[in-house]
Short mmCIF file of C-alpha atoms in Angstrom, two decimals:
data_model
loop_
_atom_site.label_atom_id
_atom_site.label_comp_id
_atom_site.label_asym_id
_atom_site.label_seq_id
_atom_site.Cartn_x
_atom_site.Cartn_y
_atom_site.Cartn_z
CA UNK P 1 0.00 0.00 0.00
CA UNK P 2 0.95 3.64 -0.39
CA UNK P 3 0.09 6.88 1.39
CA UNK P 4 -0.29 8.62 -1.95
CA UNK P 5 -3.92 9.51 -2.74
CA UNK P 6 -5.45 7.61 -5.64
CA UNK P 7 -8.28 8.63 -7.92
CA UNK P 8 -10.18 6.24 -10.18
CA UNK P 9 -11.77 7.96 -13.19
CA UNK P 10 -14.21 6.08 -15.41
CA UNK P 11 -16.79 8.22 -17.19
CA UNK P 12 -19.22 7.94 -20.05
CA UNK P 13 -19.73 11.72 -20.31
CA UNK P 14 -16.18 13.02 -20.57
CA UNK P 15 -17.02 16.69 -20.07
CA UNK P 16 -14.18 18.30 -18.09
CA UNK P 17 -12.51 14.99 -17.27
CA UNK P 18 -9.13 15.81 -18.84
CA UNK P 19 -8.93 19.11 -16.98
CA UNK P 20 -9.91 17.38 -13.73
CA UNK P 21 -7.27 14.69 -14.22
CA UNK P 22 -4.60 17.28 -15.00
CA UNK P 23 -5.40 19.12 -11.76
CA UNK P 24 -5.39 15.90 -9.74
CA UNK P 25 -2.05 14.90 -11.24
CA UNK P 26 -0.62 18.34 -10.43
CA UNK P 27 -1.63 17.71 -6.81
CA UNK P 28 0.35 14.47 -6.78
CA UNK P 29 -2.69 12.19 -6.92
CA UNK P 30 -2.25 8.87 -8.71
CA UNK P 31 -4.63 8.26 -11.63
CA UNK P 32 -6.43 4.98 -12.36
CA UNK P 33 -8.82 4.63 -15.26
CA UNK P 34 -10.62 2.29 -17.64
CA UNK P 35 -11.16 1.88 -21.37
CA UNK P 36 -11.91 5.02 -23.33
CA UNK P 37 -11.31 7.29 -20.36
CA UNK P 38 -7.82 5.86 -19.84
CA UNK P 39 -6.99 6.32 -23.52
CA UNK P 40 -8.24 9.92 -23.44
CA UNK P 41 -6.07 10.73 -20.43
CA UNK P 42 -3.02 8.96 -21.88
CA UNK P 43 -3.47 10.85 -25.17
CA UNK P 44 -3.43 14.06 -23.09
CA UNK P 45 -0.01 13.06 -21.80
CA UNK P 46 -1.10 12.09 -18.31
CA UNK P 47 0.43 9.13 -16.44
CA UNK P 48 -2.53 6.83 -15.96
CA UNK P 49 -2.71 3.19 -14.84
CA UNK P 50 -5.28 0.95 -16.48
CA UNK P 51 -7.55 -0.77 -13.98
CA UNK P 52 -6.85 -4.04 -15.80
CA UNK P 53 -3.16 -3.65 -14.95
CA UNK P 54 -4.02 -2.96 -11.33
CA UNK P 55 -6.38 -5.94 -11.00
CA UNK P 56 -4.31 -8.26 -13.15
CA UNK P 57 -7.52 -9.18 -14.93
CA UNK P 58 -8.39 -7.95 -18.44
CA UNK P 59 -11.64 -6.30 -19.46
CA UNK P 60 -13.96 -8.93 -20.91
CA UNK P 61 -17.41 -9.59 -22.33
CA UNK P 62 -17.34 -6.45 -24.48
CA UNK P 63 -16.52 -4.35 -21.45
CA UNK P 64 -19.34 -5.72 -19.29
CA UNK P 65 -16.73 -6.84 -16.76
CA UNK P 66 -13.82 -4.55 -15.96
CA UNK P 67 -14.14 -3.06 -12.46
CA UNK P 68 -16.01 -5.88 -10.70
CA UNK P 69 -12.93 -6.97 -8.79
CA UNK P 70 -11.78 -7.05 -5.11
CA UNK P 71 -8.83 -4.80 -5.92
CA UNK P 72 -11.33 -2.11 -6.91
CA UNK P 73 -14.08 -2.63 -4.34
CA UNK P 74 -11.68 -3.46 -1.55
CA UNK P 75 -9.88 -0.17 -2.22
CA UNK P 76 -13.19 1.70 -2.12
CA UNK P 77 -14.89 -0.04 0.80
CA UNK P 78 -12.07 -0.43 3.31
CA UNK P 79 -12.55 1.67 6.43
CA UNK P 80 -9.31 3.50 7.16
CA UNK P 81 -10.13 3.57 10.89
CA UNK P 82 -10.67 -0.21 11.08
CA UNK P 83 -7.34 -2.04 11.68
CA UNK P 84 -8.77 -5.35 10.47
CA UNK P 85 -9.83 -3.70 7.18
CA UNK P 86 -6.40 -2.23 6.62
CA UNK P 87 -4.73 -5.50 7.56
CA UNK P 88 -6.86 -7.33 4.99
CA UNK P 89 -5.80 -4.84 2.30
CA UNK P 90 -2.14 -5.32 3.24
CA UNK P 91 -2.46 -9.10 3.18
CA UNK P 92 -3.89 -9.09 -0.34
CA UNK P 93 -1.80 -6.22 -1.70
CA UNK P 94 -4.77 -3.91 -2.29
CA UNK P 95 -4.29 -0.13 -2.36
CA UNK P 96 -6.95 2.31 -1.15
CA UNK P 97 -8.90 4.43 -3.64
CA UNK P 98 -9.65 7.87 -2.22
CA UNK P 99 -11.49 9.62 -5.03
CA UNK P 100 -13.95 8.01 -7.45
CA UNK P 101 -15.13 9.86 -10.53
CA UNK P 102 -17.88 7.98 -12.35
CA UNK P 103 -20.86 8.89 -14.46
CA UNK P 104 -23.00 6.15 -15.89
CA UNK P 105 -23.85 4.78 -19.31
CA UNK P 106 -26.44 7.13 -20.85
CA UNK P 107 -29.48 4.93 -20.31
CA UNK P 108 -32.01 7.77 -20.02
CA UNK P 109 -30.75 9.49 -23.18
CA UNK P 110 -30.69 6.19 -25.07
CA UNK P 111 -34.28 5.19 -24.34
CA UNK P 112 -35.47 8.74 -25.09
CA UNK P 113 -34.31 8.37 -28.69
CA UNK P 114 -36.83 7.44 -31.34
CA UNK P 115 -36.23 3.92 -32.58
CA UNK P 116 -34.46 2.74 -29.44
CA UNK P 117 -34.67 -1.05 -29.29
CA UNK P 118 -34.76 -3.26 -26.24
CA UNK P 119 -31.25 -4.43 -27.14
CA UNK P 120 -30.03 -0.82 -27.27
CA UNK P 121 -31.52 -0.19 -23.85
CA UNK P 122 -30.06 -3.32 -22.29
CA UNK P 123 -26.55 -2.55 -23.52
CA UNK P 124 -26.78 0.87 -21.91
CA UNK P 125 -27.52 -0.51 -18.45
CA UNK P 126 -24.36 0.18 -16.46
CA UNK P 127 -23.32 -2.52 -13.97
CA UNK P 128 -19.78 -1.77 -12.86
CA UNK P 129 -20.33 1.99 -12.57
CA UNK P 130 -23.27 1.83 -10.12
CA UNK P 131 -21.46 -0.87 -8.12
CA UNK P 132 -18.40 1.37 -7.68
CA UNK P 133 -20.55 4.41 -6.90
CA UNK P 134 -22.44 2.52 -4.21
CA UNK P 135 -19.21 1.24 -2.67
CA UNK P 136 -17.64 4.69 -2.57
CA UNK P 137 -20.83 6.36 -1.34
CA UNK P 138 -21.21 3.81 1.46
CA UNK P 139 -17.65 4.54 2.57
CA UNK P 140 -18.10 8.32 2.29
CA UNK P 141 -15.97 9.12 5.34
CA UNK P 142 -12.90 7.89 3.44
CA UNK P 143 -13.86 8.27 -0.24
CA UNK P 144 -15.06 11.28 -2.22
CA UNK P 145 -17.40 10.12 -5.01
CA UNK P 146 -18.09 12.48 -7.92
CA UNK P 147 -20.97 11.63 -10.24
CA UNK P 148 -21.44 14.95 -12.02
CA UNK P 149 -19.02 17.34 -13.72
CA UNK P 150 -20.63 20.20 -11.78
CA UNK P 151 -18.95 18.79 -8.64
CA UNK P 152 -15.40 18.92 -9.95
CA UNK P 153 -14.60 22.57 -9.19
CA UNK P 154 -15.54 22.50 -5.49
CA UNK P 155 -13.63 19.27 -4.81
CA UNK P 156 -10.54 20.58 -6.58
CA UNK P 157 -10.73 23.86 -4.65
CA UNK P 158 -10.75 21.98 -1.35
CA UNK P 159 -7.93 19.67 -2.38
CA UNK P 160 -5.80 22.65 -3.42
CA UNK P 161 -6.61 24.54 -0.22
CA UNK P 162 -6.29 21.81 2.44
CA UNK P 163 -5.07 18.68 0.68
CA UNK P 164 -8.29 16.86 1.44
CA UNK P 165 -12.04 16.93 0.80
CA UNK P 166 -14.09 18.16 3.74
CA UNK P 167 -16.16 15.57 5.55
CA UNK P 168 -19.36 17.55 5.01
CA UNK P 169 -18.62 17.71 1.28
CA UNK P 170 -17.95 13.98 1.10
CA UNK P 171 -21.27 13.28 2.80
CA UNK P 172 -23.10 15.59 0.38
CA UNK P 173 -21.38 13.86 -2.52
CA UNK P 174 -22.46 10.50 -1.11
CA UNK P 175 -26.09 11.60 -0.92
CA UNK P 176 -25.90 12.92 -4.48
CA UNK P 177 -24.38 9.61 -5.58
CA UNK P 178 -27.11 7.50 -4.01
CA UNK P 179 -29.72 9.84 -5.51
CA UNK P 180 -28.13 9.39 -8.92
CA UNK P 181 -28.18 5.60 -8.56
CA UNK P 182 -31.78 5.73 -7.38
CA UNK P 183 -32.82 7.83 -10.39
CA UNK P 184 -30.83 5.63 -12.77
CA UNK P 185 -32.36 2.41 -11.46
CA UNK P 186 -35.83 3.97 -11.51
CA UNK P 187 -35.40 4.94 -15.16
CA UNK P 188 -34.41 1.36 -16.00
CA UNK P 189 -37.34 0.00 -14.00
CA UNK P 190 -39.79 2.38 -15.70
CA UNK P 191 -38.56 1.41 -19.14
CA UNK P 192 -38.48 -2.34 -18.62
CA UNK P 193 -41.76 -2.37 -16.65
CA UNK P 194 -43.52 -0.85 -19.63
CA UNK P 195 -42.50 -3.68 -21.98
CA UNK P 196 -45.00 -6.47 -22.52
CA UNK P 197 -43.09 -9.69 -21.73
CA UNK P 198 -45.09 -11.54 -24.39
CA UNK P 199 -43.88 -9.03 -26.99
CA UNK P 200 -40.12 -8.56 -26.77
CA UNK P 201 -39.98 -6.28 -29.79
CA UNK P 202 -39.66 -3.27 -27.51
CA UNK P 203 -43.25 -2.02 -27.75
CA UNK P 204 -44.40 -0.27 -24.59
CA UNK P 205 -47.52 -0.18 -22.48
CA UNK P 206 -48.79 3.29 -21.64
CA UNK P 207 -48.71 2.42 -17.97
CA UNK P 208 -46.04 -0.01 -16.80
CA UNK P 209 -46.29 -2.66 -14.12
CA UNK P 210 -44.46 -0.33 -11.73
CA UNK P 211 -44.22 3.45 -11.50
CA UNK P 212 -41.17 5.15 -9.98
CA UNK P 213 -41.52 8.83 -9.18
CA UNK P 214 -38.40 11.00 -8.90
CA UNK P 215 -38.67 14.44 -7.36
CA UNK P 216 -36.12 16.96 -6.11
CA UNK P 217 -36.91 19.26 -3.20
CA UNK P 218 -37.19 22.92 -4.12
CA UNK P 219 -37.85 24.22 -0.63
CA UNK P 220 -39.41 23.54 2.74
CA UNK P 221 -42.67 25.39 3.31
CA UNK P 222 -43.79 27.03 6.53
CA UNK P 223 -46.88 24.81 6.58
CA UNK P 224 -49.33 23.04 4.28
CA UNK P 225 -52.90 23.87 3.34
CA UNK P 226 -53.51 24.56 7.03
CA UNK P 227 -51.08 25.68 9.76
CA UNK P 228 -51.22 22.31 11.55
CA UNK P 229 -49.88 20.54 8.42
CA UNK P 230 -46.18 20.53 7.51
CA UNK P 231 -45.15 20.67 3.85
CA UNK P 232 -42.40 20.93 1.26
CA UNK P 233 -42.27 21.77 -2.45
CA UNK P 234 -40.69 19.31 -4.89
CA UNK P 235 -40.10 19.41 -8.64
CA UNK P 236 -39.83 16.71 -11.27
CA UNK P 237 -36.32 15.42 -11.79
CA UNK P 238 -36.57 16.73 -15.36
CA UNK P 239 -39.05 19.64 -15.20
CA UNK P 240 -40.76 20.93 -18.31
CA UNK P 241 -39.80 24.47 -19.36
CA UNK P 242 -42.41 27.09 -18.65
CA UNK P 243 -43.84 25.26 -15.63
CA UNK P 244 -44.39 26.65 -12.15
CA UNK P 245 -41.32 24.88 -10.73
CA UNK P 246 -39.10 26.87 -13.11
CA UNK P 247 -40.35 30.19 -11.72
CA UNK P 248 -37.86 32.80 -10.55
CA UNK P 249 -39.17 34.74 -7.55
CA UNK P 250 -38.19 38.38 -8.03
CA UNK P 251 -39.57 39.77 -4.78
CA UNK P 252 -42.02 39.25 -1.97
CA UNK P 253 -42.61 36.92 0.95
CA UNK P 254 -41.85 33.22 0.84
CA UNK P 255 -44.36 31.24 -1.18
CA UNK P 256 -46.84 29.18 0.81
CA UNK P 257 -48.35 25.80 -0.07
CA UNK P 258 -51.60 27.46 -1.16
CA UNK P 259 -49.73 30.18 -3.08
CA UNK P 260 -47.96 27.54 -5.16
CA UNK P 261 -51.11 25.51 -5.80
CA UNK P 262 -53.13 28.55 -6.85
CA UNK P 263 -50.26 30.04 -8.85
CA UNK P 264 -50.02 26.79 -10.80
CA UNK P 265 -53.76 26.90 -11.55
CA UNK P 266 -53.50 30.50 -12.78
CA UNK P 267 -50.36 29.88 -14.83
CA UNK P 268 -51.67 26.74 -16.52
CA UNK P 269 -54.83 28.58 -17.52
CA UNK P 270 -53.25 31.80 -18.77
CA UNK P 271 -50.59 30.15 -20.92
CA UNK P 272 -53.25 28.14 -22.74
CA UNK P 273 -54.24 31.32 -24.61
CA UNK P 274 -52.39 32.52 -27.69
CA UNK P 275 -53.86 36.02 -27.40
CA UNK P 276 -52.69 38.36 -24.64
CA UNK P 277 -54.55 37.16 -21.55
CA UNK P 278 -54.94 37.68 -17.83
CA UNK P 279 -56.23 35.11 -15.34
CA UNK P 280 -57.18 35.81 -11.73
CA UNK P 281 -57.45 32.75 -9.46
CA UNK P 282 -58.88 32.39 -5.97
CA UNK P 283 -58.91 29.07 -4.12
CA UNK P 284 -57.81 27.13 -7.22
CA UNK P 285 -60.59 28.46 -9.44
CA UNK P 286 -60.43 31.21 -12.06
CA UNK P 287 -62.63 34.05 -10.84
CA UNK P 288 -61.81 36.29 -13.81
CA UNK P 289 -60.31 35.61 -17.23
CA UNK P 290 -59.98 37.87 -20.24
CA UNK P 291 -58.05 38.58 -23.40
CA UNK P 292 -57.20 42.08 -24.54
CA UNK P 293 -55.08 44.26 -26.79
CA UNK P 294 -52.46 44.37 -24.04
CA UNK P 295 -51.95 43.18 -20.48
CA UNK P 296 -53.61 46.24 -18.94
CA UNK P 297 -56.75 45.79 -21.04
CA UNK P 298 -56.85 42.06 -20.32
CA UNK P 299 -56.47 42.69 -16.58
CA UNK P 300 -59.18 45.35 -16.52
CA UNK P 301 -61.65 42.98 -18.18
CA UNK P 302 -60.68 40.00 -16.01
CA UNK P 303 -61.12 42.04 -12.82
CA UNK P 304 -64.66 43.05 -13.79
CA UNK P 305 -65.90 39.45 -13.51
CA UNK P 306 -65.56 39.19 -9.76
CA UNK P 307 -63.62 42.02 -8.10
CA UNK P 308 -64.66 40.81 -4.64
CA UNK P 309 -63.14 37.35 -5.08
CA UNK P 310 -60.08 38.81 -6.82
CA UNK P 311 -59.03 40.43 -3.52
CA UNK P 312 -56.14 38.37 -2.16
CA UNK P 313 -55.96 36.30 -5.33
CA UNK P 314 -53.33 35.25 -7.85
CA UNK P 315 -52.92 37.30 -11.04
CA UNK P 316 -51.20 35.77 -14.06
CA UNK P 317 -50.30 37.19 -17.47
CA UNK P 318 -48.95 35.48 -20.58
CA UNK P 319 -47.26 38.68 -21.72
CA UNK P 320 -44.58 40.97 -20.32
CA UNK P 321 -46.01 43.33 -17.70
CA UNK P 322 -45.43 47.06 -18.22
CA UNK P 323 -45.65 49.92 -15.76
CA UNK P 324 -49.22 50.90 -16.66
CA UNK P 325 -50.41 47.35 -16.02
CA UNK P 326 -48.47 47.16 -12.77
CA UNK P 327 -49.97 50.42 -11.57
CA UNK P 328 -53.44 49.00 -12.16
CA UNK P 329 -52.70 45.64 -10.51
CA UNK P 330 -51.10 47.13 -7.39
CA UNK P 331 -54.31 48.98 -6.58
CA UNK P 332 -55.65 45.56 -5.59
CA UNK P 333 -54.32 43.36 -2.79
CA UNK P 334 -52.85 40.31 -4.54
CA UNK P 335 -50.84 37.42 -3.12
CA UNK P 336 -48.87 36.44 -6.22
CA UNK P 337 -48.20 38.10 -9.57
CA UNK P 338 -46.96 35.92 -12.46
CA UNK P 339 -45.69 36.83 -15.93
CA UNK P 340 -43.07 35.80 -18.48
CA UNK P 341 -41.24 39.03 -17.65
CA UNK P 342 -41.60 42.51 -16.17
CA UNK P 343 -40.39 45.89 -17.39
CA UNK P 344 -37.84 47.50 -15.07
CA UNK P 345 -40.15 50.42 -14.23
CA UNK P 346 -42.95 47.94 -13.48
CA UNK P 347 -40.73 46.23 -10.92
CA UNK P 348 -39.88 49.60 -9.38
CA UNK P 349 -43.60 50.21 -8.85
CA UNK P 350 -44.01 46.73 -7.39
CA UNK P 351 -41.32 47.40 -4.77
CA UNK P 352 -43.86 49.55 -2.96
CA UNK P 353 -45.82 46.35 -2.34
CA UNK P 354 -43.04 44.47 -0.56
CA UNK P 355 -45.15 41.45 0.35
CA UNK P 356 -46.41 40.72 -3.17
CA UNK P 357 -44.68 37.65 -4.54
CA UNK P 358 -43.59 38.29 -8.13
CA UNK P 359 -42.80 35.23 -10.24
CA UNK P 360 -41.08 35.30 -13.61
CA UNK P 361 -41.59 32.17 -15.72
CA UNK P 362 -39.78 32.00 -19.04
CA UNK P 363 -42.05 31.16 -21.96
CA UNK P 364 -39.41 31.41 -24.69
CA UNK P 365 -39.25 27.62 -25.09
CA UNK P 366 -42.97 27.04 -24.68
CA UNK P 367 -45.30 26.98 -27.65
CA UNK P 368 -48.91 27.94 -26.82
CA UNK P 369 -51.30 25.25 -28.02
CA UNK P 370 -48.30 23.09 -28.87
CA UNK P 371 -48.49 19.55 -30.10
CA UNK P 372 -46.90 18.01 -27.04
CA UNK P 373 -47.11 18.45 -23.31
CA UNK P 374 -43.40 19.35 -23.31
CA UNK P 375 -43.99 22.23 -25.74
CA UNK P 376 -46.81 23.46 -23.57
CA UNK P 377 -44.72 23.18 -20.43
CA UNK P 378 -47.38 20.96 -18.91
CA UNK P 379 -47.35 17.63 -17.17
CA UNK P 380 -47.75 14.65 -19.45
CA UNK P 381 -49.53 12.80 -16.64
CA UNK P 382 -51.62 13.69 -13.62
CA UNK P 383 -51.55 11.76 -10.37
CA UNK P 384 -53.75 11.80 -7.32
CA UNK P 385 -53.05 10.11 -4.01
CA UNK P 386 -55.68 7.79 -2.56
CA UNK P 387 -55.34 5.62 0.55
CA UNK P 388 -52.08 3.68 0.08
CA UNK P 389 -52.38 4.11 -3.66
CA UNK P 390 -52.09 6.37 -6.65
CA UNK P 391 -54.42 7.23 -9.51
CA UNK P 392 -52.51 8.03 -12.68
CA UNK P 393 -53.84 9.39 -15.96
CA UNK P 394 -52.72 11.29 -19.01
CA UNK P 395 -53.02 15.01 -18.32
CA UNK P 396 -55.97 16.90 -19.76
CA UNK P 397 -53.94 18.66 -22.44
CA UNK P 398 -56.66 18.52 -25.10
CA UNK P 399 -56.93 21.74 -27.08
CA UNK P 400 -60.25 22.35 -28.82
CA UNK P 401 -60.20 23.72 -32.38
CA UNK P 402 -62.95 25.46 -34.27
CA UNK P 403 -63.17 22.51 -36.66
CA UNK P 404 -63.93 20.21 -33.69
CA UNK P 405 -67.23 21.93 -32.93
CA UNK P 406 -70.46 20.23 -33.97
CA UNK P 407 -73.46 22.53 -34.24
CA UNK P 408 -76.52 20.50 -33.15
CA UNK P 409 -79.23 23.16 -33.23
CA UNK P 410 -81.20 24.86 -35.98
CA UNK P 411 -79.74 28.19 -34.99
CA UNK P 412 -76.11 28.65 -36.00
CA UNK P 413 -73.55 30.51 -33.85
CA UNK P 414 -72.22 33.75 -35.29
CA UNK P 415 -68.46 34.06 -35.98
CA UNK P 416 -68.08 36.16 -32.81
CA UNK P 417 -70.01 33.62 -30.77
CA UNK P 418 -67.77 30.85 -32.06
CA UNK P 419 -64.73 32.70 -30.79
CA UNK P 420 -66.40 33.32 -27.43
CA UNK P 421 -67.39 29.65 -27.24
CA UNK P 422 -63.77 28.58 -27.67
CA UNK P 423 -62.73 31.13 -25.04
CA UNK P 424 -65.40 29.96 -22.58
CA UNK P 425 -64.43 26.32 -23.14
CA UNK P 426 -60.77 27.10 -22.46
CA UNK P 427 -61.71 28.70 -19.14
CA UNK P 428 -64.14 25.93 -18.11
CA UNK P 429 -61.32 23.42 -18.47
CA UNK P 430 -59.59 25.02 -15.45
CA UNK P 431 -62.67 25.44 -13.27
CA UNK P 432 -63.49 22.80 -10.65
CA UNK P 433 -66.43 20.59 -11.61
CA UNK P 434 -69.29 21.08 -11.89
CA UNK P 435 -68.27 24.10 -13.96
CA UNK P 436 -70.45 26.70 -15.67
CA UNK P 437 -68.78 29.73 -17.29
CA UNK P 438 -70.54 32.68 -18.96
CA UNK P 439 -68.46 34.76 -21.37
CA UNK P 440 -68.76 37.49 -23.96
CA UNK P 441 -66.28 39.61 -25.89
CA UNK P 442 -63.24 37.65 -24.73
CA UNK P 443 -63.97 37.91 -21.00
CA UNK P 444 -65.70 35.93 -18.30
CA UNK P 445 -68.96 37.33 -16.97
CA UNK P 446 -69.77 34.75 -14.34
CA UNK P 447 -68.05 31.59 -13.07
CA UNK P 448 -69.81 28.83 -11.14
CA UNK P 449 -67.46 26.19 -9.72
CA UNK P 450 -67.33 23.03 -7.67
CA UNK P 451 -71.00 22.47 -6.92
CA UNK P 452 -72.58 19.05 -6.57
CA UNK P 453 -75.38 20.19 -8.88
CA UNK P 454 -74.72 21.70 -12.30
CA UNK P 455 -77.86 23.80 -11.85
CA UNK P 456 -76.41 25.29 -8.68
CA UNK P 457 -73.17 26.12 -10.50
CA UNK P 458 -75.21 27.88 -13.20
CA UNK P 459 -77.15 29.87 -10.62
CA UNK P 460 -73.99 30.85 -8.74
CA UNK P 461 -72.37 32.02 -11.99
CA UNK P 462 -75.34 34.25 -12.76
CA UNK P 463 -75.32 35.61 -9.19
CA UNK P 464 -71.61 36.45 -9.58
CA UNK P 465 -72.37 38.34 -12.78
CA UNK P 466 -75.23 40.22 -11.12
CA UNK P 467 -73.03 41.14 -8.15
CA UNK P 468 -70.41 42.52 -10.54
CA UNK P 469 -73.04 44.51 -12.45
CA UNK P 470 -72.51 42.50 -15.62
CA UNK P 471 -75.33 41.56 -17.97
CA UNK P 472 -75.51 38.01 -19.27
CA UNK P 473 -77.80 39.00 -22.14
CA UNK P 474 -76.39 37.60 -25.38
CA UNK P 475 -73.59 35.73 -23.58
CA UNK P 476 -72.24 32.31 -24.39
CA UNK P 477 -72.00 29.64 -21.71
CA UNK P 478 -69.71 26.65 -21.33
CA UNK P 479 -70.49 23.53 -19.33
CA UNK P 480 -67.58 21.18 -18.61
CA UNK P 481 -69.85 18.12 -18.88
CA UNK P 482 -73.15 17.40 -20.60
CA UNK P 483 -76.57 18.59 -19.40
CA UNK P 484 -78.30 15.41 -18.19
CA UNK P 485 -81.71 17.12 -18.41
CA UNK P 486 -83.09 20.21 -20.09
CA UNK P 487 -83.48 22.00 -16.74
CA UNK P 488 -79.80 22.99 -16.71
CA UNK P 489 -80.10 24.46 -20.19
CA UNK P 490 -83.24 26.39 -19.21
CA UNK P 491 -81.41 27.95 -16.24
CA UNK P 492 -78.55 29.33 -18.38
CA UNK P 493 -80.90 30.56 -21.10
CA UNK P 494 -83.14 32.23 -18.51
CA UNK P 495 -80.01 33.99 -17.24
CA UNK P 496 -79.36 35.45 -20.72
CA UNK P 497 -77.16 32.95 -22.59
CA UNK P 498 -77.81 32.83 -26.33
CA UNK P 499 -75.25 30.16 -27.22
CA UNK P 500 -74.10 27.03 -25.39
CA UNK P 501 -71.03 24.81 -25.63
CA UNK P 502 -71.04 21.40 -23.94
CA UNK P 503 -69.58 17.94 -24.56
CA UNK P 504 -72.80 16.13 -25.44
CA UNK P 505 -73.07 12.41 -24.84
CA UNK P 506 -76.11 12.25 -22.56
CA UNK P 507 -78.84 9.71 -23.20
CA UNK P 508 -81.13 12.76 -23.24
CA UNK P 509 -79.13 14.77 -25.77
CA UNK P 510 -82.14 14.85 -28.11
CA UNK P 511 -84.27 16.32 -25.33
CA UNK P 512 -81.69 19.00 -24.56
CA UNK P 513 -81.21 19.83 -28.27
CA UNK P 514 -84.97 20.13 -28.68
CA UNK P 515 -85.08 22.47 -25.69
CA UNK P 516 -82.34 24.64 -27.25
CA UNK P 517 -84.29 24.85 -30.50
CA UNK P 518 -87.45 25.66 -28.54
CA UNK P 519 -85.64 28.47 -26.68
CA UNK P 520 -84.06 29.79 -29.88
CA UNK P 521 -80.44 29.40 -28.83
CA UNK P 522 -77.48 27.90 -30.64
CA UNK P 523 -75.68 24.92 -29.16
CA UNK P 524 -72.48 23.12 -30.11
CA UNK P 525 -71.04 19.81 -28.92
CA UNK P 526 -67.34 19.27 -28.37
CA UNK P 527 -67.33 15.50 -27.89
CA UNK P 528 -64.84 16.07 -25.03
CA UNK P 529 -65.51 16.39 -21.30
CA UNK P 530 -63.39 18.45 -18.92
CA UNK P 531 -64.04 17.17 -15.41
CA UNK P 532 -61.61 18.69 -12.91
CA UNK P 533 -61.76 17.36 -9.37
#
């Protein structure tokens, strides 16, 4: 054995590895390596020992076996403070390994490629790498394990400063290493669990036999929905751009559990519009939504729907916020303000409201009404916890087009009504069921949410409009699910609606259509329901 520090470097992603090895060598640290990494370092003029020379056993089976050897794992796992461990190393002529630098075969990137076969996936399952990482991470008091190029600089700085890696750093590296192995194994499990064993061609089931969630903590929260509940905020391991977890908080108090939940509801709704839009959310439901020629106009219209509920709400824009808009918004008490960006003078105005939480969420890489959930910055799947279980479904990312509408009444909607119908339907999608939404001129007039009876939701929506001094005469109305009887239709028509959008699909559709014709209103079916529980 030798007192000289030894580093074993074996990486698939070789970003920064030569520079790291050069710095380690300059510090007098012996270099061990394998395969392509060893060749790269040797070509750079560095003195490197092949692991095969150290173990006395050649790489074999197309590289499947190269580091699975006692000389490697003994050097990683031996406790320096255990005399019997050190005696065993001496007896068998095994040297300690003090630094391990490993990143794994690119399994996740491989299976993400179109046309990836089962054979491709299998050959990109790393065996020796995870085994070494686990050994080093287990023995973190004696071994620093680096699994990401982002860790190189800090470790080098400590080695240059003190000649060793701090114990706290080694522990953090160990945790990061085990997290990396956990995520790697989960990705393999997800992929293989989705393959039908009776069809080994590599075709995949939509939902595999096991689901492995991977989340990274963003922050601890002061409490949950209620003060007696504790809580934390986590993000997906690979978050979609333009989602709430990518938000940059520019000012204001710490976000609460309810702030985040409501902000997500507002943001998901507002970014679904291509036109400049504003959404105001209170208790997870939109209480005002509008489009306009600019953010100030959109906000003014959205606020008219329900200014009482808007107090203490969440306000979201899908356009950059200017000073004029900010001046209007700050006249109201709001909890959170969200936009893709803010003008500098708008932020100066906002500083007067020190408690308002301002969130900037980049939309540059998000395509409104995109073809994929990734482009929309939305979840591909939704999950809901039940007792000791999980409900999983594809997310409701359906976007209704004008060509999807089926007019089922004698009366035809006007071009303006068709646009308002699409607008109303987009809003209803984000309102808790049962949902009834009255709209006109690109703004909501009344929103009824979350009632056990659709009729009650319709009545509440009309009461909201009346309280705000808004007329429902000539409005359009959206219902997130079909009218099971004509009574629901009669309520919205009595309130002033002249055009209705609903999914259809009831056994009494003919009765409801006949009622619409009798009342002289237009009605269109979407063929799609938007329950939101």
